[in-house]
Amino acid sequence: MRYLPLTEADRQSMLARIGAPSVDALFRDVPEQAYHDGDFDLPDFKGELEVERLLRGYADENLGANSVPCFLGAGAYHHHVPSSVDYLIQRGEFLTAYTPYQPEIAQGTLQYVFEFQTQVAMLTGMDVANAGMYDGATSCGEAVAMAMRITRRSKAVLSGWLHPHYREVVETNAHFLGTEIHSEPADPLNGTDLSALIDDQTACVVVQNPGIFGHVRDYSDLAAACHEKGALLVMIVTEAVSLGALKSPGEMGADIVAGEGQSFGVQLGYGGPYVGLFATRQKYVRNMPGRLCGETVDEDGRRGYVLTLSTREQHIRREKATSNICTASGLCALAFTIHVSLLGEAGLDRLAKLNHAAAVTLAEKLEALDGVELLNDTFFNEFTIKLSKPADTVVEKLAGKGILGGVPVSRMMPGAGLDNCLILAATETATAEDIDHLVSSLKEALA
């Protein structure tokens, strides 16, 4: 295949079309301190062994979640992934260089997709789940689009406790779908009564549980309010382990559940790849994006798996396609399926309890410090504290002591007036020593 690079005229035409003044403007989300001007001090050439040592040395300058105490969360969580997961996903039966959904290629692939769908439906308490999507934010954007198709309405109400990155995906899609977005302001202390914002143009109300600040809520009353006005309740779950302890979205009356499955089987790694979860009610299945694998029998009565629904433009008329998503994170979905299978119901219950217990211990010890205010009345494994100093500078000091000490809210919501707020997550990987190390280090940082 020939490689045909863009001309300068091509670049300028594309930039003009999207309204960006320069290529650099496309990378405005990259922090200024991360930019590097000038040349890098790199050797001209080295042997392979020397290159490995050199790169390993560069990598060791980073604080990795597997090498230091990690209390990062806010949508991506550090969990223990059993080594058996990585071993099993590399078995030859799962290897394919082809689109993994083709039934003539891989019955085994279709079977694990079927198992993945079953697990997601059970965890979320919904009737049906699809074969997975890119990530949680993508699923959130597709959920809003699906609600608009079903209700034939154009307004989406977004909770202030929705992850800001998910919100940005919805807003980007809205630019092309004509969605009217009503976003509530982010307030770590109070959540708005969203039922008062539903009108006859509202397609859906989007909430997250636990919310971005860690609060846990029962949205059953909100679901009833949505249904009374003909709208749908979309519930987002960024921490899938919480589904092992909390009332499921289906039990609360959610119509669509979208979320992130990274917590099961997928390591933290430069922000991806992750696996999006998507589930809904049976009556809405034909409006669901992505693919759906079903179980059947052949003419001899033998069990088999088939691609049942696939509402992509390649399969149906383009104007009828529900989504142009063409590839799920198949390998991540396989890792998710294997990890959940290894846990089983009892293991998931125990894992959820370990997470909550670690977070409770951490919250109690932090709350006892001068200069720390706990902002949550409820939480699962994540909560928000308000510090007496800007959180970003405190986090830098903690990093200097070898601790990944949480995510400053200002990093995700600049200009929101929440510069002193810090989101911390404690999973089963947080030992008592890790927690004590964080508490003593934070005490020093605030002194």
mmCIF file of N, CA, C and O in Angstrom, residues 10 23 33 82 106 120 143 160 208 285 293 296-297 307 309 320 325-326 330 340 350 372 378 380 421 435:
data_model
loop_
_atom_site.group_PDB
_atom_site.id
_atom_site.type_symbol
_atom_site.label_atom_id
_atom_site.label_comp_id
_atom_site.label_asym_id
_atom_site.label_seq_id
_atom_site.Cartn_x
_atom_site.Cartn_y
_atom_site.Cartn_z
ATOM 1 N N ASP A 10 -3.455 20.471 2.299
ATOM 2 C CA ASP A 10 -4.426 19.546 2.911
ATOM 3 C C ASP A 10 -4.599 19.868 4.390
ATOM 4 O O ASP A 10 -5.718 19.912 4.918
ATOM 5 N N VAL A 23 -1.913 23.090 14.123
ATOM 6 C CA VAL A 23 -1.838 21.707 14.590
ATOM 7 C C VAL A 23 -1.613 21.677 16.101
ATOM 8 O O VAL A 23 -2.177 20.841 16.819
ATOM 9 N N GLN A 33 3.668 22.168 30.867
ATOM 10 C CA GLN A 33 4.940 21.672 31.392
ATOM 11 C C GLN A 33 5.372 20.355 30.764
ATOM 12 O O GLN A 33 6.510 19.913 30.939
ATOM 13 N N PRO A 82 -4.977 -11.110 38.314
ATOM 14 C CA PRO A 82 -4.284 -12.396 38.464
ATOM 15 C C PRO A 82 -3.454 -12.730 37.231
ATOM 16 O O PRO A 82 -3.875 -12.467 36.098
ATOM 17 N N ALA A 106 -14.213 -17.988 14.108
ATOM 18 C CA ALA A 106 -13.916 -18.296 15.497
ATOM 19 C C ALA A 106 -15.176 -18.487 16.318
ATOM 20 O O ALA A 106 -15.731 -17.512 16.825
ATOM 21 N N VAL A 120 -21.946 -8.844 31.847
ATOM 22 C CA VAL A 120 -22.270 -7.418 31.942
ATOM 23 C C VAL A 120 -23.757 -7.232 32.269
ATOM 24 O O VAL A 120 -24.135 -6.397 33.105
ATOM 25 N N ALA A 143 -24.827 6.139 24.508
ATOM 26 C CA ALA A 143 -26.067 5.995 25.292
ATOM 27 C C ALA A 143 -26.985 7.192 25.087
ATOM 28 O O ALA A 143 -28.211 7.043 24.949
ATOM 29 N N GLY A 160 -24.044 16.906 37.463
ATOM 30 C CA GLY A 160 -22.769 17.526 37.816
ATOM 31 C C GLY A 160 -21.772 16.522 38.368
ATOM 32 O O GLY A 160 -20.583 16.831 38.506
ATOM 33 N N GLN A 208 -24.151 9.340 37.195
ATOM 34 C CA GLN A 208 -23.034 8.402 37.405
ATOM 35 C C GLN A 208 -23.077 7.911 38.845
ATOM 36 O O GLN A 208 -23.240 8.692 39.771
ATOM 37 N N VAL A 285 -33.468 -3.170 22.473
ATOM 38 C CA VAL A 285 -32.282 -3.856 21.954
ATOM 39 C C VAL A 285 -31.975 -3.465 20.509
ATOM 40 O O VAL A 285 -30.812 -3.393 20.112
ATOM 41 N N CYS A 293 -24.018 -10.871 20.242
ATOM 42 C CA CYS A 293 -23.805 -12.271 19.907
ATOM 43 C C CYS A 293 -24.872 -13.111 20.609
ATOM 44 O O CYS A 293 -25.160 -12.898 21.792
ATOM 45 N N THR A 296 -27.359 -20.379 19.782
ATOM 46 C CA THR A 296 -28.354 -21.104 19.000
ATOM 47 C C THR A 296 -27.922 -22.567 18.881
ATOM 48 O O THR A 296 -26.994 -23.006 19.570
ATOM 49 N N VAL A 297 -28.597 -23.328 18.059
ATOM 50 C CA VAL A 297 -28.198 -24.706 17.758
ATOM 51 C C VAL A 297 -28.178 -24.888 16.250
ATOM 52 O O VAL A 297 -28.920 -24.220 15.520
ATOM 53 N N LEU A 307 -23.552 -14.093 15.338
ATOM 54 C CA LEU A 307 -23.720 -12.649 15.459
ATOM 55 C C LEU A 307 -25.188 -12.352 15.183
ATOM 56 O O LEU A 307 -25.666 -12.504 14.055
ATOM 57 N N LEU A 309 -27.272 -9.437 16.166
ATOM 58 C CA LEU A 309 -27.614 -8.086 15.748
ATOM 59 C C LEU A 309 -26.337 -7.297 15.514
ATOM 60 O O LEU A 309 -25.397 -7.388 16.300
ATOM 61 N N LYS A 320 -29.878 4.083 8.581
ATOM 62 C CA LYS A 320 -30.521 3.340 9.666
ATOM 63 C C LYS A 320 -29.509 2.848 10.692
ATOM 64 O O LYS A 320 -29.889 2.274 11.713
ATOM 65 N N ILE A 325 -19.434 2.658 15.189
ATOM 66 C CA ILE A 325 -18.437 1.895 15.924
ATOM 67 C C ILE A 325 -18.228 0.569 15.199
ATOM 68 O O ILE A 325 -19.161 -0.177 14.968
ATOM 69 N N CYS A 326 -16.987 0.270 14.834
ATOM 70 C CA CYS A 326 -16.770 -0.951 14.071
ATOM 71 C C CYS A 326 -15.895 -1.945 14.809
ATOM 72 O O CYS A 326 -15.789 -3.097 14.422
ATOM 73 N N GLY A 330 -11.776 -5.986 21.865
ATOM 74 C CA GLY A 330 -12.031 -7.413 22.021
ATOM 75 C C GLY A 330 -11.126 -8.098 23.023
ATOM 76 O O GLY A 330 -11.587 -8.905 23.845
ATOM 77 N N VAL A 340 -13.590 -11.938 35.639
ATOM 78 C CA VAL A 340 -14.877 -12.074 36.331
ATOM 79 C C VAL A 340 -15.209 -13.551 36.554
ATOM 80 O O VAL A 340 -15.731 -13.937 37.606
ATOM 81 N N ARG A 350 -16.369 -10.504 47.807
ATOM 82 C CA ARG A 350 -15.237 -10.293 48.705
ATOM 83 C C ARG A 350 -14.351 -9.149 48.212
ATOM 84 O O ARG A 350 -13.882 -8.326 49.000
ATOM 85 N N VAL A 372 -7.675 18.765 56.607
ATOM 86 C CA VAL A 372 -8.373 17.835 55.706
ATOM 87 C C VAL A 372 -9.851 17.782 56.077
ATOM 88 O O VAL A 372 -10.200 17.597 57.248
ATOM 89 N N THR A 378 -21.388 9.436 51.659
ATOM 90 C CA THR A 378 -21.357 8.020 51.258
ATOM 91 C C THR A 378 -20.249 7.843 50.221
ATOM 92 O O THR A 378 -19.899 8.781 49.507
ATOM 93 N N PHE A 380 -17.959 4.340 47.916
ATOM 94 C CA PHE A 380 -17.619 2.917 47.783
ATOM 95 C C PHE A 380 -16.124 2.740 48.035
ATOM 96 O O PHE A 380 -15.702 2.378 49.121
ATOM 97 N N CYS A 421 -9.460 20.585 46.212
ATOM 98 C CA CYS A 421 -10.143 19.286 46.332
ATOM 99 C C CYS A 421 -9.314 18.176 45.684
ATOM 100 O O CYS A 421 -8.744 18.350 44.600
ATOM 101 N N ILE A 435 -1.379 2.896 53.368
ATOM 102 C CA ILE A 435 -2.294 3.916 53.898
ATOM 103 C C ILE A 435 -1.579 4.764 54.946
ATOM 104 O O ILE A 435 -1.681 6.005 54.940
#
